[in-house]
Amino acid sequence: QLQASGGGLVQPGGSLRLSCAASGFTVDDNAIGWFRQAPGKEREGVLCIHSSGGVSYYADSVKGRFIISRDNAKNTVYLQMNSLKPGDTAVYYCATTSGPFCISQRDLYDVWGQGTQVTVSS
C-alpha cells in the first residue's frame, strides 16, 4: 500500500513537501513515481525515483523546482515542491511499478496511493 499526504493550499512561489509512505514492501527495492491530475486533464507523470536512487523526470515544467527523495528508514518517498505555480494545482498521486525501474507508461504502475490535493492560489 501507498499513503500520500502533505497537500494543501499555498501561494504562488511557495513550497510544499508531499510524503508517500509505503507498507508491505520497501521503497528502496521499488521504483516510486509521482503523478498529478488537474481538473479536466489526464493524469500525467511528474518524476520518479528508481530503486538505485536515480531520478527520471516526466514533466519538463518541474525541472529545477521539484525534488524527489527517499528515506529508507521511514520507508517513505518525498516530493519537495518549490516555486509553485498555479499550473501545479492538481491531485498528486504516488505509485509503484513493483519493480526497480521507473517506467513512463502510467498504466504499468500497479499500486497507487489515494492522492493528495495541492492548490496553488493567491
JSON list of C-alpha atoms in Angstrom, two decimals:
[
{"chain": "A", "resi": 1, "resn": "GLN", "atom": "CA", "xyz": [0.00, 0.00, 0.00]},
{"chain": "A", "resi": 2, "resn": "LEU", "atom": "CA", "xyz": [0.96, 3.61, -0.51]},
{"chain": "A", "resi": 3, "resn": "GLN", "atom": "CA", "xyz": [-0.29, 6.56, 1.52]},
{"chain": "A", "resi": 4, "resn": "ALA", "atom": "CA", "xyz": [0.19, 10.05, 0.09]},
{"chain": "A", "resi": 5, "resn": "SER", "atom": "CA", "xyz": [-0.07, 13.12, 2.30]},
{"chain": "A", "resi": 6, "resn": "GLY", "atom": "CA", "xyz": [1.11, 16.71, 2.67]},
{"chain": "A", "resi": 7, "resn": "GLY", "atom": "CA", "xyz": [-1.05, 18.55, 0.19]},
{"chain": "A", "resi": 8, "resn": "GLY", "atom": "CA", "xyz": [-2.70, 21.87, 0.88]},
{"chain": "A", "resi": 9, "resn": "LEU", "atom": "CA", "xyz": [-3.24, 25.45, -0.22]},
{"chain": "A", "resi": 10, "resn": "VAL", "atom": "CA", "xyz": [-0.14, 27.50, -0.95]},
{"chain": "A", "resi": 11, "resn": "GLN", "atom": "CA", "xyz": [0.51, 30.86, -2.56]},
{"chain": "A", "resi": 12, "resn": "PRO", "atom": "CA", "xyz": [2.38, 31.13, -5.84]},
{"chain": "A", "resi": 13, "resn": "GLY", "atom": "CA", "xyz": [6.11, 30.95, -5.19]},
{"chain": "A", "resi": 14, "resn": "GLY", "atom": "CA", "xyz": [5.60, 28.87, -2.07]},
{"chain": "A", "resi": 15, "resn": "SER", "atom": "CA", "xyz": [6.72, 25.35, -1.22]},
{"chain": "A", "resi": 16, "resn": "LEU", "atom": "CA", "xyz": [5.16, 22.09, -0.10]},
{"chain": "A", "resi": 17, "resn": "ARG", "atom": "CA", "xyz": [6.55, 18.69, 0.70]},
{"chain": "A", "resi": 18, "resn": "LEU", "atom": "CA", "xyz": [4.47, 15.65, -0.12]},
{"chain": "A", "resi": 19, "resn": "SER", "atom": "CA", "xyz": [5.06, 12.28, 1.52]},
{"chain": "A", "resi": 20, "resn": "CYS", "atom": "CA", "xyz": [4.38, 8.81, 0.20]},
{"chain": "A", "resi": 21, "resn": "ALA", "atom": "CA", "xyz": [4.56, 6.18, 2.93]},
{"chain": "A", "resi": 22, "resn": "ALA", "atom": "CA", "xyz": [4.81, 2.57, 1.83]},
{"chain": "A", "resi": 23, "resn": "SER", "atom": "CA", "xyz": [3.71, -0.56, 3.64]},
{"chain": "A", "resi": 24, "resn": "GLY", "atom": "CA", "xyz": [4.06, -4.18, 2.62]},
{"chain": "A", "resi": 25, "resn": "PHE", "atom": "CA", "xyz": [7.18, -3.53, 0.57]},
{"chain": "A", "resi": 26, "resn": "THR", "atom": "CA", "xyz": [10.35, -1.48, 0.83]},
{"chain": "A", "resi": 27, "resn": "VAL", "atom": "CA", "xyz": [10.78, 1.70, -1.16]},
{"chain": "A", "resi": 28, "resn": "ASP", "atom": "CA", "xyz": [14.46, 1.05, -1.84]},
{"chain": "A", "resi": 29, "resn": "ASP", "atom": "CA", "xyz": [13.58, -2.12, -3.76]},
{"chain": "A", "resi": 30, "resn": "ASN", "atom": "CA", "xyz": [10.95, -0.47, -5.94]},
{"chain": "A", "resi": 31, "resn": "ALA", "atom": "CA", "xyz": [10.60, 2.48, -8.25]},
{"chain": "A", "resi": 32, "resn": "ILE", "atom": "CA", "xyz": [8.22, 5.10, -6.86]},
{"chain": "A", "resi": 33, "resn": "GLY", "atom": "CA", "xyz": [6.71, 7.74, -9.09]},
{"chain": "A", "resi": 34, "resn": "TRP", "atom": "CA", "xyz": [4.69, 10.89, -8.53]},
{"chain": "A", "resi": 35, "resn": "PHE", "atom": "CA", "xyz": [1.81, 11.70, -10.85]},
{"chain": "A", "resi": 36, "resn": "ARG", "atom": "CA", "xyz": [-0.70, 14.54, -10.90]},
{"chain": "A", "resi": 37, "resn": "GLN", "atom": "CA", "xyz": [-4.13, 15.13, -12.33]},
{"chain": "A", "resi": 38, "resn": "ALA", "atom": "CA", "xyz": [-5.53, 18.60, -12.83]},
{"chain": "A", "resi": 39, "resn": "PRO", "atom": "CA", "xyz": [-9.28, 19.15, -13.30]},
{"chain": "A", "resi": 40, "resn": "GLY", "atom": "CA", "xyz": [-10.37, 18.14, -16.77]},
{"chain": "A", "resi": 41, "resn": "LYS", "atom": "CA", "xyz": [-6.96, 16.75, -17.68]},
{"chain": "A", "resi": 42, "resn": "GLU", "atom": "CA", "xyz": [-5.40, 13.32, -17.88]},
{"chain": "A", "resi": 43, "resn": "ARG", "atom": "CA", "xyz": [-3.15, 12.06, -15.12]},
{"chain": "A", "resi": 44, "resn": "GLU", "atom": "CA", "xyz": [0.45, 12.85, -16.02]},
{"chain": "A", "resi": 45, "resn": "GLY", "atom": "CA", "xyz": [3.78, 11.65, -14.72]},
{"chain": "A", "resi": 46, "resn": "VAL", "atom": "CA", "xyz": [5.86, 14.17, -12.81]},
{"chain": "A", "resi": 47, "resn": "LEU", "atom": "CA", "xyz": [9.01, 12.36, -11.74]},
{"chain": "A", "resi": 48, "resn": "CYS", "atom": "CA", "xyz": [10.13, 9.02, -10.39]},
{"chain": "A", "resi": 49, "resn": "ILE", "atom": "CA", "xyz": [12.92, 7.56, -8.28]},
{"chain": "A", "resi": 50, "resn": "HIS", "atom": "CA", "xyz": [14.44, 4.25, -9.31]},
{"chain": "A", "resi": 51, "resn": "SER", "atom": "CA", "xyz": [15.42, 1.67, -6.70]},
{"chain": "A", "resi": 52, "resn": "SER", "atom": "CA", "xyz": [19.02, 2.66, -7.44]},
{"chain": "A", "resi": 53, "resn": "GLY", "atom": "CA", "xyz": [18.26, 6.23, -6.35]},
{"chain": "A", "resi": 54, "resn": "GLY", "atom": "CA", "xyz": [18.39, 7.65, -9.85]},
{"chain": "A", "resi": 55, "resn": "VAL", "atom": "CA", "xyz": [15.65, 10.05, -10.90]},
{"chain": "A", "resi": 56, "resn": "SER", "atom": "CA", "xyz": [13.59, 10.27, -14.06]},
{"chain": "A", "resi": 57, "resn": "TYR", "atom": "CA", "xyz": [11.68, 13.43, -14.90]},
{"chain": "A", "resi": 58, "resn": "TYR", "atom": "CA", "xyz": [8.44, 13.12, -16.87]},
{"chain": "A", "resi": 59, "resn": "ALA", "atom": "CA", "xyz": [7.31, 16.76, -16.72]},
{"chain": "A", "resi": 60, "resn": "ASP", "atom": "CA", "xyz": [9.76, 19.35, -18.05]},
{"chain": "A", "resi": 61, "resn": "SER", "atom": "CA", "xyz": [7.86, 22.08, -16.25]},
{"chain": "A", "resi": 62, "resn": "VAL", "atom": "CA", "xyz": [9.02, 20.85, -12.83]},
{"chain": "A", "resi": 63, "resn": "LYS", "atom": "CA", "xyz": [12.74, 20.58, -13.56]},
{"chain": "A", "resi": 64, "resn": "GLY", "atom": "CA", "xyz": [14.69, 22.82, -11.23]},
{"chain": "A", "resi": 65, "resn": "ARG", "atom": "CA", "xyz": [11.68, 23.19, -8.91]},
{"chain": "A", "resi": 66, "resn": "PHE", "atom": "CA", "xyz": [10.65, 19.69, -7.75]},
{"chain": "A", "resi": 67, "resn": "ILE", "atom": "CA", "xyz": [12.92, 17.25, -5.97]},
{"chain": "A", "resi": 68, "resn": "ILE", "atom": "CA", "xyz": [12.20, 13.61, -5.20]},
{"chain": "A", "resi": 69, "resn": "SER", "atom": "CA", "xyz": [13.97, 11.87, -2.33]},
{"chain": "A", "resi": 70, "resn": "ARG", "atom": "CA", "xyz": [13.71, 8.75, -0.24]},
{"chain": "A", "resi": 71, "resn": "ASP", "atom": "CA", "xyz": [14.11, 7.87, 3.44]},
{"chain": "A", "resi": 72, "resn": "ASN", "atom": "CA", "xyz": [14.68, 4.14, 3.61]},
{"chain": "A", "resi": 73, "resn": "ALA", "atom": "CA", "xyz": [14.44, 4.07, 7.40]},
{"chain": "A", "resi": 74, "resn": "LYS", "atom": "CA", "xyz": [10.96, 5.58, 7.25]},
{"chain": "A", "resi": 75, "resn": "ASN", "atom": "CA", "xyz": [10.06, 3.65, 4.09]},
{"chain": "A", "resi": 76, "resn": "THR", "atom": "CA", "xyz": [8.85, 6.92, 2.62]},
{"chain": "A", "resi": 77, "resn": "VAL", "atom": "CA", "xyz": [9.39, 8.87, -0.58]},
{"chain": "A", "resi": 78, "resn": "TYR", "atom": "CA", "xyz": [9.11, 12.64, -0.61]},
{"chain": "A", "resi": 79, "resn": "LEU", "atom": "CA", "xyz": [8.30, 15.22, -3.24]},
{"chain": "A", "resi": 80, "resn": "GLN", "atom": "CA", "xyz": [9.69, 18.65, -2.38]},
{"chain": "A", "resi": 81, "resn": "MET", "atom": "CA", "xyz": [7.90, 21.24, -4.49]},
{"chain": "A", "resi": 82, "resn": "ASN", "atom": "CA", "xyz": [9.41, 24.71, -4.67]},
{"chain": "A", "resi": 83, "resn": "SER", "atom": "CA", "xyz": [8.50, 27.88, -6.59]},
{"chain": "A", "resi": 84, "resn": "LEU", "atom": "CA", "xyz": [4.98, 26.58, -7.00]},
{"chain": "A", "resi": 85, "resn": "LYS", "atom": "CA", "xyz": [2.82, 27.97, -9.78]},
{"chain": "A", "resi": 86, "resn": "PRO", "atom": "CA", "xyz": [-0.97, 27.94, -10.31]},
{"chain": "A", "resi": 87, "resn": "GLY", "atom": "CA", "xyz": [-0.36, 25.42, -13.09]},
{"chain": "A", "resi": 88, "resn": "ASP", "atom": "CA", "xyz": [0.89, 22.95, -10.48]},
{"chain": "A", "resi": 89, "resn": "THR", "atom": "CA", "xyz": [-2.60, 22.75, -8.98]},
{"chain": "A", "resi": 90, "resn": "ALA", "atom": "CA", "xyz": [-3.70, 19.12, -9.12]},
{"chain": "A", "resi": 91, "resn": "VAL", "atom": "CA", "xyz": [-4.31, 15.99, -7.14]},
{"chain": "A", "resi": 92, "resn": "TYR", "atom": "CA", "xyz": [-0.93, 14.34, -6.64]},
{"chain": "A", "resi": 93, "resn": "TYR", "atom": "CA", "xyz": [-0.57, 10.58, -6.51]},
{"chain": "A", "resi": 94, "resn": "CYS", "atom": "CA", "xyz": [2.33, 8.30, -5.76]},
{"chain": "A", "resi": 95, "resn": "ALA", "atom": "CA", "xyz": [2.57, 4.89, -7.36]},
{"chain": "A", "resi": 96, "resn": "THR", "atom": "CA", "xyz": [4.94, 1.99, -7.81]},
{"chain": "A", "resi": 97, "resn": "THR", "atom": "CA", "xyz": [5.76, -0.31, -10.69]},
{"chain": "A", "resi": 98, "resn": "SER", "atom": "CA", "xyz": [6.50, -3.07, -8.15]},
{"chain": "A", "resi": 99, "resn": "GLY", "atom": "CA", "xyz": [9.88, -3.32, -9.84]},
{"chain": "A", "resi": 100, "resn": "PRO", "atom": "CA", "xyz": [13.21, -1.49, -9.64]},
{"chain": "A", "resi": 101, "resn": "PHE", "atom": "CA", "xyz": [12.87, 0.76, -12.67]},
{"chain": "A", "resi": 102, "resn": "CYS", "atom": "CA", "xyz": [10.77, 3.81, -13.42]},
{"chain": "A", "resi": 103, "resn": "ILE", "atom": "CA", "xyz": [8.52, 3.48, -16.45]},
{"chain": "A", "resi": 104, "resn": "SER", "atom": "CA", "xyz": [6.91, 6.33, -18.35]},
{"chain": "A", "resi": 105, "resn": "GLN", "atom": "CA", "xyz": [3.69, 4.43, -19.08]},
{"chain": "A", "resi": 106, "resn": "ARG", "atom": "CA", "xyz": [1.19, 5.25, -16.39]},
{"chain": "A", "resi": 107, "resn": "ASP", "atom": "CA", "xyz": [-0.74, 2.01, -16.88]},
{"chain": "A", "resi": 108, "resn": "LEU", "atom": "CA", "xyz": [2.25, -0.07, -15.80]},
{"chain": "A", "resi": 109, "resn": "TYR", "atom": "CA", "xyz": [2.13, 1.30, -12.25]},
{"chain": "A", "resi": 110, "resn": "ASP", "atom": "CA", "xyz": [0.13, -1.26, -10.31]},
{"chain": "A", "resi": 111, "resn": "VAL", "atom": "CA", "xyz": [-0.10, 0.16, -6.78]},
{"chain": "A", "resi": 112, "resn": "TRP", "atom": "CA", "xyz": [-1.40, 3.69, -6.22]},
{"chain": "A", "resi": 113, "resn": "GLY", "atom": "CA", "xyz": [-1.80, 5.94, -3.23]},
{"chain": "A", "resi": 114, "resn": "GLN", "atom": "CA", "xyz": [-5.08, 7.75, -2.64]},
{"chain": "A", "resi": 115, "resn": "GLY", "atom": "CA", "xyz": [-3.98, 11.19, -3.84]},
{"chain": "A", "resi": 116, "resn": "THR", "atom": "CA", "xyz": [-3.46, 14.49, -2.06]},
{"chain": "A", "resi": 117, "resn": "GLN", "atom": "CA", "xyz": [-4.78, 17.85, -3.27]},
{"chain": "A", "resi": 118, "resn": "VAL", "atom": "CA", "xyz": [-2.33, 20.65, -4.00]},
{"chain": "A", "resi": 119, "resn": "THR", "atom": "CA", "xyz": [-3.81, 24.07, -4.73]},
{"chain": "A", "resi": 120, "resn": "VAL", "atom": "CA", "xyz": [-1.60, 27.00, -5.70]},
{"chain": "A", "resi": 121, "resn": "SER", "atom": "CA", "xyz": [-3.53, 30.23, -5.50]},
{"chain": "A", "resi": 122, "resn": "SER", "atom": "CA", "xyz": [-3.30, 33.72, -4.10]}
]
